[in-house]
Short mmCIF file of C-alpha atoms in Angstrom, two decimals:
data_model
loop_
_atom_site.label_atom_id
_atom_site.label_comp_id
_atom_site.label_asym_id
_atom_site.label_seq_id
_atom_site.Cartn_x
_atom_site.Cartn_y
_atom_site.Cartn_z
CA UNK A 816 -0.09 0.05 0.08
CA UNK A 817 1.48 3.46 -1.03
CA UNK A 818 1.60 6.49 1.21
CA UNK A 819 -1.21 8.22 -0.82
CA UNK A 820 -3.45 5.28 -0.51
CA UNK A 821 -2.97 4.89 3.18
CA UNK A 822 -3.67 8.62 3.87
CA UNK A 823 -6.98 8.26 1.77
CA UNK A 824 -8.18 5.45 3.53
CA UNK A 825 -7.71 7.34 6.96
CA UNK A 826 -9.53 10.39 5.56
CA UNK A 827 -12.38 7.96 4.55
CA UNK A 828 -12.57 6.55 7.97
CA UNK A 829 -12.69 10.16 9.45
CA UNK A 830 -15.33 11.36 6.92
CA UNK A 831 -17.39 8.32 8.01
CA UNK A 832 -17.19 8.21 11.82
CA UNK A 833 -15.77 11.61 12.69
CA UNK A 834 -19.11 13.53 12.56
CA UNK A 835 -20.48 11.19 14.98
CA UNK A 836 -17.54 11.36 17.44
CA UNK A 837 -17.60 15.25 17.31
CA UNK A 838 -21.45 15.37 17.73
CA UNK A 839 -21.31 13.02 20.73
CA UNK A 840 -18.38 15.04 22.32
CA UNK A 841 -20.22 18.37 21.64
CA UNK A 842 -23.50 16.95 23.20
CA UNK A 843 -21.86 15.89 26.36
CA UNK A 844 -19.99 19.20 26.80
CA UNK A 845 -23.04 21.05 25.96
CA UNK A 846 -25.46 19.16 28.26
CA UNK A 847 -22.93 19.39 31.11
CA UNK A 848 -22.70 23.30 30.75
CA UNK A 849 -26.39 23.81 29.88
CA UNK A 850 -26.96 25.71 33.37
CA UNK A 851 -23.70 27.70 32.90
CA UNK A 852 -25.04 29.12 29.64
CA UNK A 853 -28.58 29.46 30.93
CA UNK A 854 -30.24 27.13 28.58
CA UNK A 855 -33.89 26.93 28.97
CA UNK A 856 -36.00 23.96 28.78
CA UNK A 857 -37.15 24.88 25.30
CA UNK A 858 -33.51 25.46 24.19
CA UNK A 859 -32.69 21.90 25.49
CA UNK A 860 -35.43 20.46 23.57
CA UNK A 861 -34.41 22.32 20.50
CA UNK A 862 -30.88 20.92 20.89
CA UNK A 863 -32.19 17.42 21.16
CA UNK A 864 -34.29 17.80 18.00
CA UNK A 865 -31.34 19.35 16.24
CA UNK A 866 -28.97 16.46 17.48
CA UNK A 867 -31.39 13.77 16.21
CA UNK A 868 -31.63 15.64 12.86
CA UNK A 869 -27.96 15.52 12.63
CA UNK A 870 -27.59 11.94 13.36
CA UNK A 871 -30.20 11.21 10.53
CA UNK A 872 -28.38 13.51 8.29
CA UNK A 873 -25.09 11.67 8.84
CA UNK A 874 -26.73 8.17 8.47
CA UNK A 875 -28.23 9.05 5.29
CA UNK A 876 -25.04 10.57 3.93
CA UNK A 877 -23.03 7.51 4.98
CA UNK A 878 -25.15 5.42 2.57
CA UNK A 879 -25.16 7.95 -0.27
CA UNK A 880 -21.38 8.58 -0.07
CA UNK A 881 -20.69 4.95 -0.94
CA UNK A 882 -21.95 5.69 -4.44
CA UNK A 883 -20.10 9.02 -4.96
CA UNK A 884 -16.46 9.91 -5.61
CA UNK A 885 -15.15 13.40 -4.96
CA UNK A 886 -17.23 16.56 -4.80
CA UNK A 887 -20.68 16.60 -6.17
CA UNK A 888 -23.95 18.45 -6.07
CA UNK A 889 -25.23 16.06 -3.40
CA UNK A 890 -22.10 16.78 -1.42
CA UNK A 891 -22.69 20.42 -1.53
CA UNK A 892 -26.24 19.88 -0.24
CA UNK A 893 -24.94 17.77 2.64
CA UNK A 894 -22.40 20.31 3.48
CA UNK A 895 -24.86 23.14 3.51
CA UNK A 896 -27.36 21.08 5.80
CA UNK A 897 -24.55 20.05 8.27
CA UNK A 898 -23.57 23.74 8.50
CA UNK A 899 -27.02 24.85 9.31
CA UNK A 900 -27.41 22.22 12.01
CA UNK A 901 -23.97 23.09 13.44
CA UNK A 902 -24.68 26.94 13.32
CA UNK A 903 -28.11 26.32 14.99
CA UNK A 904 -26.56 24.18 17.78
CA UNK A 905 -23.67 26.61 18.27
CA UNK A 906 -26.20 29.51 18.61
CA UNK A 907 -27.91 27.39 21.32
CA UNK A 908 -24.69 26.47 23.00
CA UNK A 909 -21.33 27.48 21.97
CA UNK A 910 -19.60 24.34 22.81
CA UNK A 911 -21.34 22.63 19.92
CA UNK A 912 -18.65 24.28 17.89
CA UNK A 913 -16.74 20.90 18.29
CA UNK A 914 -19.30 19.65 15.84
CA UNK A 915 -19.44 22.61 13.61
CA UNK A 916 -15.71 22.61 13.20
CA UNK A 917 -16.00 19.64 10.92
CA UNK A 918 -16.85 22.17 8.11
CA UNK A 919 -13.15 22.99 7.96
CA UNK A 920 -12.22 19.41 7.15
CA UNK A 921 -14.91 18.43 4.64
CA UNK A 922 -14.65 21.24 2.17
CA UNK A 923 -12.25 19.63 -0.36
CA UNK A 924 -14.21 16.35 -0.39
CA UNK A 925 -17.79 17.78 -0.47
CA UNK A 926 -17.57 21.11 -2.31
CA UNK A 927 -16.38 22.01 -5.89
CA UNK A 928 -13.30 24.30 -5.99
CA UNK A 929 -15.37 27.45 -6.51
CA UNK A 930 -17.56 26.89 -3.38
CA UNK A 931 -14.76 26.09 -0.99
CA UNK A 932 -13.91 29.42 0.23
CA UNK A 933 -17.61 30.14 0.94
CA UNK A 934 -17.79 26.93 2.96
CA UNK A 935 -14.71 28.01 5.03
CA UNK A 936 -16.17 31.43 5.64
CA UNK A 937 -19.40 29.99 6.65
CA UNK A 938 -17.69 27.68 9.21
CA UNK A 939 -15.54 30.54 10.36
CA UNK A 940 -18.84 32.39 11.42
CA UNK A 941 -19.84 29.45 13.72
CA UNK A 942 -16.40 29.28 15.24
CA UNK A 943 -16.17 33.13 15.88
CA UNK A 944 -19.54 33.03 17.28
CA UNK A 945 -18.53 30.21 19.69
CA UNK A 946 -15.14 31.77 20.55
CA UNK A 947 -16.77 35.27 21.31
CA UNK A 948 -19.22 33.74 23.91
CA UNK A 949 -22.24 32.82 21.71
CA UNK A 950 -24.57 34.30 19.19
CA UNK A 951 -25.81 36.85 19.07
CA UNK A 952 -23.29 39.19 20.81
CA UNK A 953 -24.70 41.11 23.55
CA UNK A 954 -23.29 44.63 22.94
CA UNK A 955 -20.91 46.53 20.62
CA UNK A 956 -17.90 45.14 22.24
CA UNK A 957 -19.21 41.66 21.52
CA UNK A 958 -19.74 42.49 17.94
CA UNK A 959 -16.12 43.81 17.66
CA UNK A 960 -14.83 40.69 19.19
CA UNK A 961 -16.86 38.53 16.89
CA UNK A 962 -15.64 40.48 13.95
CA UNK A 963 -12.11 40.16 15.09
CA UNK A 964 -12.42 36.44 15.71
CA UNK A 965 -14.32 35.99 12.38
CA UNK A 966 -11.34 37.71 10.60
CA UNK A 967 -8.77 35.52 12.36
CA UNK A 968 -10.61 32.41 11.62
CA UNK A 969 -11.01 33.39 8.03
CA UNK A 970 -7.38 34.12 7.68
CA UNK A 971 -6.39 30.78 9.25
CA UNK A 972 -8.87 29.03 7.20
CA UNK A 973 -7.56 30.55 3.99
CA UNK A 974 -4.05 29.82 4.93
CA UNK A 975 -4.67 26.15 5.70
CA UNK A 976 -6.69 26.05 2.58
CA UNK A 977 -3.69 27.33 0.61
CA UNK A 978 -1.38 24.82 2.13
CA UNK A 979 -3.96 22.07 1.29
CA UNK A 980 -4.05 23.39 -2.30
CA UNK A 981 -0.26 23.11 -2.47
CA UNK A 982 -0.27 19.67 -1.05
CA UNK A 983 -2.95 18.63 -3.51
CA UNK A 984 -0.93 20.06 -6.38
CA UNK A 985 2.12 18.32 -5.01
CA UNK A 986 0.22 15.09 -4.82
CA UNK A 987 -1.00 15.37 -8.38
CA UNK A 988 2.41 16.11 -9.60
CA UNK A 989 3.64 12.95 -7.69
CA UNK A 990 0.90 10.93 -9.27
CA UNK A 991 1.75 12.15 -12.73
CA UNK A 992 5.39 11.56 -12.14
CA UNK A 993 4.52 7.94 -10.87
CA UNK A 994 2.31 7.60 -14.03
CA UNK A 995 5.12 8.93 -16.33
CA UNK A 996 7.57 6.49 -14.66
CA UNK A 997 5.30 3.65 -15.11
CA UNK A 998 4.86 4.69 -18.79
CA UNK A 999 8.63 4.95 -19.12
CA UNK A 1000 9.16 1.50 -17.40
CA UNK A 1001 6.61 -0.18 -19.93
CA UNK A 1002 8.45 1.66 -22.82
CA UNK A 1003 11.80 0.33 -21.49
CA UNK A 1004 10.39 -3.04 -20.81
CA UNK A 1005 9.07 -3.17 -24.45
CA UNK A 1006 12.46 -1.95 -25.70
CA UNK A 1007 14.21 -4.72 -23.70
CA UNK A 1008 11.70 -7.28 -25.20
CA UNK A 1009 12.35 -5.90 -28.71
CA UNK A 1010 16.01 -5.92 -28.10
CA UNK A 1011 15.96 -9.52 -26.91
CA UNK A 1012 13.94 -10.52 -29.90
CA UNK A 1013 16.26 -8.68 -32.26
CA UNK A 1014 19.38 -10.24 -30.42
CA UNK A 1015 17.83 -13.62 -30.97
CA UNK A 1016 17.15 -12.84 -34.65
CA UNK A 1017 20.66 -11.55 -35.16
CA UNK A 1018 22.00 -14.71 -33.54
CA UNK A 1019 20.05 -16.73 -36.06
CA UNK A 1020 21.23 -14.59 -38.94
CA UNK A 1021 24.80 -14.70 -37.73
CA UNK A 1022 24.76 -18.38 -37.37
CA UNK A 1023 23.13 -18.72 -40.95
CA UNK A 1024 25.67 -16.33 -42.32
CA UNK A 1025 28.47 -18.24 -40.57
CA UNK A 1026 27.15 -21.39 -42.15
CA UNK A 1027 26.96 -19.87 -45.60
CA UNK A 1028 30.32 -18.32 -45.30
CA UNK A 1029 31.91 -21.67 -44.25
CA UNK A 1030 30.20 -23.35 -47.18
CA UNK A 1031 31.79 -20.66 -49.44
CA UNK A 1032 35.08 -20.93 -47.88
CA UNK A 1033 35.09 -24.78 -48.41
CA UNK A 1034 33.76 -24.40 -52.07
CA UNK A 1035 36.55 -22.03 -52.83
CA UNK A 1036 39.16 -24.26 -51.04
CA UNK A 1037 38.03 -27.28 -52.83
CA UNK A 1038 38.17 -25.39 -56.18
CA UNK A 1039 41.68 -24.11 -55.40
CA UNK A 1040 43.05 -27.34 -54.25
CA UNK A 1041 41.08 -30.55 -55.36
CA UNK A 1042 39.76 -29.29 -58.52
CA UNK A 1043 43.05 -27.67 -59.79
CA UNK A 1044 44.93 -30.79 -58.46
CA UNK A 1045 42.60 -32.93 -60.45
CA UNK A 1046 43.18 -30.99 -63.53
CA UNK A 1047 46.70 -31.33 -63.26
CA UNK A 1048 46.58 -35.00 -62.56
CA UNK A 1049 44.50 -35.55 -65.61
CA UNK A 1050 46.89 -33.39 -67.75
CA UNK A 1051 49.90 -35.36 -66.65
CA UNK A 1052 48.23 -38.68 -67.10
CA UNK A 1053 47.07 -37.75 -70.59
CA UNK A 1054 50.66 -36.72 -71.48
CA UNK A 1055 51.90 -40.03 -69.94
CA UNK A 1056 49.58 -42.00 -72.10
CA UNK A 1057 50.49 -40.42 -75.40
CA UNK A 1058 54.33 -40.20 -75.15
CA UNK A 1059 56.19 -43.16 -76.57
CA UNK A 1060 59.19 -42.77 -74.35
CA UNK A 1061 58.45 -44.88 -71.24
CA UNK A 1062 60.86 -42.99 -69.08
CA UNK A 1063 59.12 -39.66 -69.85
CA UNK A 1064 55.77 -41.38 -69.32
CA UNK A 1065 56.91 -42.51 -65.87
CA UNK A 1066 58.00 -38.94 -65.05
CA UNK A 1067 54.57 -37.69 -65.79
CA UNK A 1068 52.89 -40.42 -63.88
CA UNK A 1069 55.14 -39.43 -60.80
CA UNK A 1070 54.13 -35.73 -61.28
CA UNK A 1071 50.57 -36.97 -61.25
CA UNK A 1072 51.07 -38.97 -58.02
CA UNK A 1073 52.86 -36.05 -56.41
CA UNK A 1074 49.91 -33.70 -57.33
CA UNK A 1075 47.41 -36.40 -55.86
CA UNK A 1076 49.30 -36.41 -52.62
CA UNK A 1077 49.56 -32.64 -52.39
CA UNK A 1078 45.83 -32.27 -53.26
CA UNK A 1079 44.83 -34.78 -50.51
CA UNK A 1080 47.00 -32.84 -48.13
CA UNK A 1081 45.27 -29.45 -49.08
CA UNK A 1082 41.83 -31.07 -48.87
CA UNK A 1083 42.61 -31.97 -45.28
CA UNK A 1084 43.98 -28.60 -44.51
CA UNK A 1085 40.91 -26.93 -46.10
CA UNK A 1086 38.55 -29.01 -43.93
CA UNK A 1087 40.37 -28.06 -40.66
CA UNK A 1088 40.60 -24.36 -41.92
CA UNK A 1089 44.37 -24.40 -41.87
CA UNK A 1090 46.91 -22.33 -43.88
CA UNK A 1091 47.96 -23.79 -47.40
CA UNK A 1092 50.60 -26.44 -47.26
CA UNK A 1093 52.74 -24.04 -49.33
CA UNK A 1094 52.79 -21.59 -46.27
CA UNK A 1095 53.42 -24.20 -43.57
CA UNK A 1096 57.29 -23.99 -44.04
CA UNK A 1097 57.80 -21.00 -46.07
CA UNK A 1098 56.97 -17.25 -46.23
CA UNK A 1099 54.70 -15.87 -48.71
CA UNK A 1100 57.30 -14.86 -51.31
CA UNK A 1101 59.14 -18.21 -51.21
CA UNK A 1102 55.81 -20.06 -51.36
CA UNK A 1103 54.76 -17.96 -54.34
CA UNK A 1104 58.06 -18.48 -56.04
CA UNK A 1105 57.81 -22.39 -55.68
CA UNK A 1106 54.11 -22.42 -56.73
CA UNK A 1107 54.99 -20.32 -59.86
CA UNK A 1108 57.90 -22.40 -60.86
CA UNK A 1109 56.18 -25.75 -60.34
CA UNK A 1110 53.18 -24.57 -62.25
CA UNK A 1111 55.30 -23.46 -65.11
CA UNK A 1112 57.08 -26.82 -65.29
CA UNK A 1113 53.69 -28.70 -65.24
CA UNK A 1114 52.17 -26.49 -67.70
CA UNK A 1115 55.17 -26.12 -69.96
CA UNK A 1116 54.89 -22.19 -69.84
CA UNK A 1117 57.63 -19.78 -69.11
CA UNK A 1118 56.79 -18.27 -65.71
CA UNK A 1119 58.58 -15.70 -63.55
CA UNK A 1120 58.13 -14.36 -60.14
CA UNK A 1121 59.40 -10.99 -58.76
CA UNK A 1122 59.32 -9.21 -55.44
CA UNK A 1123 59.58 -5.58 -54.99
CA UNK A 1124 59.96 -3.69 -51.77
CA UNK A 1125 60.95 -4.92 -48.35
CA UNK A 1126 59.24 -8.22 -47.70
CA UNK A 1127 57.40 -8.49 -44.29
CA UNK A 1128 55.70 -11.30 -42.68
CA UNK A 1129 51.98 -11.08 -43.34
CA UNK A 1130 49.11 -12.13 -41.30
CA UNK A 1131 47.94 -15.83 -42.11
CA UNK A 1132 44.78 -15.03 -43.77
CA UNK A 1133 46.33 -12.33 -45.91
CA UNK A 1134 49.05 -14.55 -47.10
CA UNK A 1135 46.73 -17.43 -47.78
CA UNK A 1136 44.45 -15.16 -49.77
CA UNK A 1137 47.30 -13.80 -51.91
CA UNK A 1138 48.40 -17.54 -52.59
CA UNK A 1139 45.04 -18.66 -53.35
CA UNK A 1140 44.50 -15.74 -55.89
CA UNK A 1141 47.97 -16.73 -57.67
CA UNK A 1142 46.82 -20.40 -57.90
CA UNK A 1143 43.42 -19.42 -59.35
CA UNK A 1144 45.01 -16.97 -61.79
CA UNK A 1145 47.52 -19.57 -62.92
CA UNK A 1146 44.86 -22.12 -63.41
CA UNK A 1147 42.86 -19.74 -65.47
CA UNK A 1148 45.96 -18.93 -67.62
CA UNK A 1149 46.64 -22.65 -68.26
CA UNK A 1150 42.94 -23.54 -68.92
CA UNK A 1151 41.56 -20.45 -70.91
CA UNK A 1152 44.48 -18.13 -71.98
CA UNK A 1153 46.66 -20.39 -73.97
CA UNK A 1154 49.61 -18.29 -72.55
CA UNK A 1155 53.23 -18.90 -73.44
CA UNK A 1156 54.50 -16.46 -70.68
CA UNK A 1157 53.28 -15.58 -67.32
CA UNK A 1158 54.66 -12.92 -64.82
CA UNK A 1159 53.87 -12.70 -61.12
CA UNK A 1160 54.90 -9.81 -59.02
CA UNK A 1161 54.56 -9.16 -55.28
CA UNK A 1162 54.92 -5.62 -54.18
CA UNK A 1163 55.26 -4.29 -50.72
CA UNK A 1164 54.14 -0.73 -50.79
CA UNK A 1165 54.04 0.89 -47.39
CA UNK A 1166 50.64 -0.12 -45.74
CA UNK A 1167 49.48 -2.37 -48.46
CA UNK A 1168 50.60 -5.31 -50.66
CA UNK A 1169 49.96 -5.60 -54.35
CA UNK A 1170 49.90 -8.78 -56.36
CA UNK A 1171 49.94 -8.59 -60.22
CA UNK A 1172 49.55 -11.65 -62.59
CA UNK A 1173 50.11 -10.97 -66.23
CA UNK A 1174 49.96 -13.39 -69.29
CA UNK A 1175 50.33 -12.99 -72.96
CA UNK A 1176 47.36 -15.22 -73.70
CA UNK A 1177 44.34 -14.80 -76.00
CA UNK A 1178 42.59 -12.31 -73.54
CA UNK A 1179 38.85 -11.61 -73.41
CA UNK A 1180 36.43 -9.00 -72.81
CA UNK A 1181 35.90 -8.47 -68.97
CA UNK A 1182 32.40 -7.12 -69.61
CA UNK A 1183 31.26 -10.20 -71.47
CA UNK A 1184 32.37 -12.76 -68.82
CA UNK A 1185 29.50 -15.33 -68.53
CA UNK A 1186 28.09 -15.99 -65.13
CA UNK A 1187 29.58 -18.86 -63.26
CA UNK A 1188 27.54 -22.25 -63.66
CA UNK A 1189 27.44 -25.45 -61.75
CA UNK A 1190 30.11 -26.92 -63.79
CA UNK A 1191 32.33 -24.01 -63.98
CA UNK A 1192 35.09 -22.68 -61.52
CA UNK A 1193 35.10 -19.61 -59.21
CA UNK A 1194 37.40 -17.66 -61.47
CA UNK A 1195 37.31 -14.02 -61.40
CA UNK A 1196 34.34 -13.88 -58.84
CA UNK A 1197 36.21 -16.23 -56.47
CA UNK A 1198 39.44 -14.04 -56.67
CA UNK A 1199 37.53 -10.76 -56.12
CA UNK A 1200 35.68 -12.37 -53.14
CA UNK A 1201 38.79 -13.55 -51.58
CA UNK A 1202 40.50 -10.05 -51.88
CA UNK A 1203 37.32 -8.18 -50.48
CA UNK A 1204 37.18 -10.71 -47.57
CA UNK A 1205 40.41 -9.18 -46.33
CA UNK A 1206 39.23 -5.58 -46.98
CA UNK A 1207 41.17 -5.54 -50.25
CA UNK A 1208 40.42 -4.83 -53.98
CA UNK A 1209 40.53 -6.86 -57.16
CA UNK A 1210 40.86 -5.64 -60.75
CA UNK A 1211 41.10 -7.17 -64.23
CA UNK A 1212 42.33 -5.67 -67.51
CA UNK A 1213 42.15 -7.71 -70.55
CA UNK A 1214 41.32 -7.47 -74.17
CA UNK A 1215 40.92 -9.98 -76.83
CA UNK A 1216 44.38 -11.01 -78.30
CA UNK A 1217 46.06 -8.72 -75.84
CA UNK A 1218 46.59 -10.87 -72.78
CA UNK A 1219 45.24 -10.48 -69.41
CA UNK A 1220 46.41 -8.75 -66.22
CA UNK A 1221 44.77 -9.19 -62.76
CA UNK A 1222 45.81 -7.29 -59.68
CA UNK A 1223 44.91 -7.79 -55.98
CA UNK A 1224 45.49 -4.88 -53.58
CA UNK A 1225 45.16 -5.76 -49.92
CA UNK A 1226 46.10 -4.09 -46.50
CA UNK A 1227 49.47 -5.06 -45.14
CA UNK A 1228 48.42 -6.81 -41.90
CA UNK A 1229 51.43 -8.21 -40.28
CA UNK A 1230 51.63 -11.68 -38.80
CA UNK A 1231 50.44 -11.89 -35.08
CA UNK A 1232 53.36 -12.06 -32.75
#
């Protein structure tokens, strides 16, 4: 239970039982002092009638008040009837002011705001009459005393009413603040729920993206290792089957066997997401030089490799990316270009590394490259995707009959120490 609710409950108890208690106390005091104030038998009878009327009034209001909430026309009529009885009783015996004083406490709950001051002034009349010795005053001095007491009571009533208004305003502000906090809490809870749902959605999307990325990685790795290895094996076996010299045929079969072993090792490394075998023991420049030399011997193409700038150890992912791009470019040159000469250049240029592969093959129109099919390789799209995966860029320059040049430019990310 909040503080405001507890206070309202206490006021409700006072509004229900307070008038009876004050009326009973006033009756006892007035009856005990009837002779002091010189009350006649008729005045005592009139008091009895008025007290009975007050009890009936409070009983009727107690039943009616259960169906009302806040100030109302019925509350105003009840206030006026209670004041009339209190004033009349105070006229007969000043000590009935203990009952009439309830008018100070019930204005806010019975009267609308525009009538509250009038109610306070009316109650102040009864209080001033009681305090001045009873109504009506006997002489001019009595009227002067009554006027002074009425002014004092009115001033105090207005002062207390002002404080009550301030407290009411503070209460309303507090309720509005609580309501605003509740709305804010609901909005925050809604935001938390939405964030939780979004977080779950992002987790699902991240998981799906991770699966798709792993599939693309494995597809590219298989293409760069198994597919190219199988192409090389087929080429060596075809040559071995057609040459008349047994020794030369055996040499080609040995190359095919070596390619099969290398491809098997690369496949295993790809599944475990390890660096290419060529980078297991050698730095990138040495690995590229061996790759280019071995490819040139297998393809019977004059292939050269050059390094410019100060070589630095690169991050494993960057080195593997450049190696795979060279392997794919050499495979394309062997399968599609019909080149007789290929040059590979690795350039260390400040904060980036540039890889250039050039051939003197038949070339092609880069704008007319067909889309990759289910039977085709990853080709240019695969090389571009690899470069972009490490925040790099990939460009192609070629023309029909004029050879091809591809270039990959990636950030120089050094090897983790």
